[in-house]
Short mmCIF file of C-alpha atoms in Angstrom, two decimals:
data_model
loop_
_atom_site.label_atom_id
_atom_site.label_comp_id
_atom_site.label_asym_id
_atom_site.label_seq_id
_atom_site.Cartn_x
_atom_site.Cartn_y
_atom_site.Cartn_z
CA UNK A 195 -23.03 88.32 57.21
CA UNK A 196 -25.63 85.95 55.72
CA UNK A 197 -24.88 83.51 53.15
CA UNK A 198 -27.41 80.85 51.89
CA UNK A 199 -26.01 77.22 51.21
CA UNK A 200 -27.52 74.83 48.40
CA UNK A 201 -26.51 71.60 48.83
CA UNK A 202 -26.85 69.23 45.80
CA UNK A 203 -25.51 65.96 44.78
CA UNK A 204 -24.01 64.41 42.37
CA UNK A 205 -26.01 61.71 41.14
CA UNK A 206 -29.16 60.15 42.68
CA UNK A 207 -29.05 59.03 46.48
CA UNK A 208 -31.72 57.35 49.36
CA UNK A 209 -30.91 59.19 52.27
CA UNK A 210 -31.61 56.60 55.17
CA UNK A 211 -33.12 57.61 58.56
CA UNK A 212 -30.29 58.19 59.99
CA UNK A 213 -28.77 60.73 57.34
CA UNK A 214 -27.03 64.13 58.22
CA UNK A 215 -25.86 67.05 56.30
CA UNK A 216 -23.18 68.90 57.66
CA UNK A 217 -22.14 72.73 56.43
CA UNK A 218 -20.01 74.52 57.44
CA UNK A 219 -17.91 77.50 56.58
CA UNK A 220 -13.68 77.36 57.09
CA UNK A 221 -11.05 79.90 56.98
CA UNK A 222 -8.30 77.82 54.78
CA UNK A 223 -6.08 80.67 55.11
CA UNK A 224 -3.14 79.37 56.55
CA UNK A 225 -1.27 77.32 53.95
CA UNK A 226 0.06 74.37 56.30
CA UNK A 227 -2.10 73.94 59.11
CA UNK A 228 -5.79 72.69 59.25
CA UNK A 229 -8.96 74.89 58.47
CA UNK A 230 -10.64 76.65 61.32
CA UNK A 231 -14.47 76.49 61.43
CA UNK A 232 -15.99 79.75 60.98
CA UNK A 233 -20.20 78.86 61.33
CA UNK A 234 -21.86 75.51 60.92
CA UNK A 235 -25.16 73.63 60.68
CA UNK A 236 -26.13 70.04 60.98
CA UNK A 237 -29.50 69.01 59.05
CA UNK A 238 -31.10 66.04 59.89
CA UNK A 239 -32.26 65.12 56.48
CA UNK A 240 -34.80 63.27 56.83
CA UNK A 241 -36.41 66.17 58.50
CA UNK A 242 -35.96 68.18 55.14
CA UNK A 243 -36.94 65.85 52.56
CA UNK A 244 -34.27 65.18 49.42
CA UNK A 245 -31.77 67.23 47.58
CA UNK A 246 -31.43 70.06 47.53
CA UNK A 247 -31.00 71.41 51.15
CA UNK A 248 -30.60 74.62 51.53
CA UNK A 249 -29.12 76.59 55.46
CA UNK A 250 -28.45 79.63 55.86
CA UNK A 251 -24.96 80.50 57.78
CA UNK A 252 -23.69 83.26 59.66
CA UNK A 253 -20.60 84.77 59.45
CA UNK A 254 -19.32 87.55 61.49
CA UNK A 255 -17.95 90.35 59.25
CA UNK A 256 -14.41 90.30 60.40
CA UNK A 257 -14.10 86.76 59.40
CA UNK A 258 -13.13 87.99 55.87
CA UNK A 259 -10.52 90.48 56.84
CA UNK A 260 -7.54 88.95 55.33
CA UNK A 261 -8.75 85.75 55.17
CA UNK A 262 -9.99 82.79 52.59
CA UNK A 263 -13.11 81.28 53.28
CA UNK A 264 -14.78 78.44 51.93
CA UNK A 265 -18.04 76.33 51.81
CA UNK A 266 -17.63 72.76 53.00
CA UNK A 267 -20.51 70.13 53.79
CA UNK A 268 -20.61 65.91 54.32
CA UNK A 269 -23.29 64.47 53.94
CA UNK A 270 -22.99 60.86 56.43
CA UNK A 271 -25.42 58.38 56.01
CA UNK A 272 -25.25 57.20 59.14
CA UNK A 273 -25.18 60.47 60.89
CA UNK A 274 -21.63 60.52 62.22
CA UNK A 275 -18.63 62.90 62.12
CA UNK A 276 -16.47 60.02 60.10
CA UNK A 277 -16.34 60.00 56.64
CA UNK A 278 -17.53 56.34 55.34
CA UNK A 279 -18.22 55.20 51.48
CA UNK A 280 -21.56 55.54 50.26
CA UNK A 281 -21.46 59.65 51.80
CA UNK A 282 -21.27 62.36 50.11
CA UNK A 283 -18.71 64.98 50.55
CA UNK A 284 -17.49 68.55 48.55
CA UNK A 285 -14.06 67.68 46.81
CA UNK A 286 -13.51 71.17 45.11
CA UNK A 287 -13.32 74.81 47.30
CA UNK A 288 -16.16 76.94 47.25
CA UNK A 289 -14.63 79.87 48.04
CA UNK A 290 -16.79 83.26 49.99
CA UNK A 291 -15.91 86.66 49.13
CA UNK A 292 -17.34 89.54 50.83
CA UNK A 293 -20.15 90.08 48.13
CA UNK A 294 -21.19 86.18 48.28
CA UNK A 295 -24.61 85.95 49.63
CA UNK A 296 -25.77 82.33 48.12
CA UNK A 297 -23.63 79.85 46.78
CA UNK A 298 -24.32 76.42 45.37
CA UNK A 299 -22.35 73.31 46.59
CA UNK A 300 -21.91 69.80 45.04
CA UNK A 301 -21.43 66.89 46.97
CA UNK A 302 -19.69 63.78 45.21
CA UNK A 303 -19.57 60.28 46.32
CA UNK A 304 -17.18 58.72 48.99
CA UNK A 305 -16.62 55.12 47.43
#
């Protein structure tokens, strides 16, 4: 399955350079252990120009049998896995069902 990402943010930012937008999307079904990566893309941004971004994921159709998935993305400023203040980062689930083909994502500041 196909599902289109929009990444926007909240509030005005410069990307530098060095800037990367991560997506990815997570099975958070099991209640007290960490989410499992499902698909995921990394966007250079300055490749892509400013917000929004938009990537489209792929998701293999048993993925949703029995399972919650969600929309995650960072977006580093210095292009690394970490999380540092002054990124941007989803704080609120975005949740997939089966009929989900596009969905929208905001990205709040990491201060």
């Amino acid at each position: 399955m196909r599902i289109e990402v929009r990444v926007v943010l909240a509030g005005r930012a410069v990307a530098t350079d060095t800037a990367v937008c991560r997506v990815e999307i997570r099975d958070v079904s099991l209640l007290d252990a960490p989410s499992v990566t499902v698909s995921s893309a990394r966007l250079p941004v300055s490749t892509v120009g400013g917000p929004p971004w938009s990537v489209t994921l792929e998701a293999p159709e048993d993925a949703f049998d029995g399972r919650d998935l969600t929309v995650w993305a960072h977006l580093s400023m210095a292009g690394s896995e970490g999380i540092q203040p002054g990124d941007y980062l989803t704080v609120r689930a975005y949740p997939i069902m089966l009929s989900t083909c596009r969905i929208t994502v905001e990205l709040q500041p990491v201060r």
